[in-house]
Every structure is written in structure tokens, then in C-alpha cells.
Coordinates of C-alpha atoms in Angstrom, one line a residue:
X27 CA -29.8 -7.3 3.5
X28 CA -30.8 -7.1 7.1
X29 CA -34.4 -6.7 8.3
X30 CA -35.4 -6.1 12.0
X31 CA -39.0 -6.7 12.9
X32 CA -40.3 -4.5 15.8
X33 CA -42.9 -5.6 18.3
X34 CA -45.8 -3.4 19.5
X35 CA -43.6 -1.5 21.9
X36 CA -41.1 -0.6 19.2
X37 CA -38.3 -3.0 20.3
X38 CA -36.7 -5.5 18.1
X39 CA -38.5 -8.8 18.0
X40 CA -36.0 -10.5 15.7
X41 CA -33.5 -9.6 13.0
X42 CA -33.2 -11.5 9.8
X43 CA -30.0 -11.5 7.8
X44 CA -30.9 -12.3 4.2
X45 CA -28.5 -13.5 1.5
X46 CA -29.9 -13.4 -2.1
X47 CA -28.0 -15.0 -4.9
X48 CA -28.8 -15.0 -8.6
X49 CA -27.1 -17.6 -10.8
X50 CA -27.3 -18.5 -14.4
X51 CA -29.3 -21.6 -15.0
X52 CA -30.5 -23.6 -17.9
X53 CA -33.4 -21.7 -19.5
X54 CA -33.0 -18.6 -17.2
X55 CA -31.9 -17.6 -13.8
X56 CA -31.9 -19.4 -10.5
X57 CA -32.6 -17.4 -7.3
X58 CA -31.3 -18.6 -4.0
X59 CA -32.4 -17.1 -0.7
X60 CA -30.8 -17.9 2.7
X61 CA -31.8 -16.4 6.1
X62 CA -30.1 -16.3 9.4
X63 CA -32.2 -15.1 12.4
X64 CA -30.6 -13.3 15.3
X65 CA -31.7 -11.1 18.2
X66 CA -34.8 -13.1 18.6
X67 CA -37.3 -13.2 21.5
X68 CA -39.6 -16.1 22.5
X69 CA -42.6 -14.0 21.5
X70 CA -41.3 -13.9 17.9
X71 CA -41.3 -17.7 17.4
X72 CA -44.8 -17.9 15.7
X73 CA -43.8 -15.1 13.3
X74 CA -40.4 -16.8 12.5
X75 CA -42.2 -20.1 11.9
X76 CA -44.2 -18.4 9.1
X77 CA -41.3 -16.9 7.3
X78 CA -40.7 -19.8 4.9
X79 CA -44.4 -19.9 3.9
X80 CA -44.5 -16.2 3.4
X81 CA -41.3 -16.2 1.2
X82 CA -42.7 -19.1 -0.8
X83 CA -45.8 -17.1 -1.5
X84 CA -43.8 -14.0 -2.5
X85 CA -41.5 -16.0 -4.8
X86 CA -44.4 -18.0 -6.3
X87 CA -46.2 -14.6 -7.1
X88 CA -42.9 -13.3 -8.6
X89 CA -42.6 -16.4 -10.8
X90 CA -46.1 -15.9 -12.1
X91 CA -45.5 -12.2 -12.8
X92 CA -42.3 -12.9 -14.6
X93 CA -43.8 -15.7 -16.7
X94 CA -46.8 -13.5 -17.5
X95 CA -44.5 -10.6 -18.6
X96 CA -42.5 -13.0 -20.8
X97 CA -45.7 -14.2 -22.5
X98 CA -46.9 -10.7 -23.2

């Protein structure tokens, strides 16, 4: 999927092109996530720098939620 982030003026700050892949893995499913950034501005660099941290937090929370649901 593609996701464009707008700045305060409503113009595109950067666009992320995400590729998500699910594969069968031992004991479950492996999730792969790749990102290609385009249409970026210099002002977007601090936000782009935080993308990996943000996705790690999201995926860690997803892992916890799935594990909790499997234990229930």
C-alpha cells in the first residue's frame, strides 16, 4: 500500500510505498515489511527517521495481542 504524509499546509511531505509479506514459518507465520520512500522533502527527514521505531512498536504490540489471544 502507499501512504502519503501531509505537512501543515496540506502538501505531501513524503510518500511511503509499503510491501507486506506473510510467509509460513515454523510454529506460525512470519511477517515481512519493506518500505520505499519517495516524494520527500528535507523537512520530513526527522519523521522518516522515526518510521522504523514506530513500526517496531506497532509490530511488538501486535505480537503481544496475538499471543494474548492465543492464550485465551
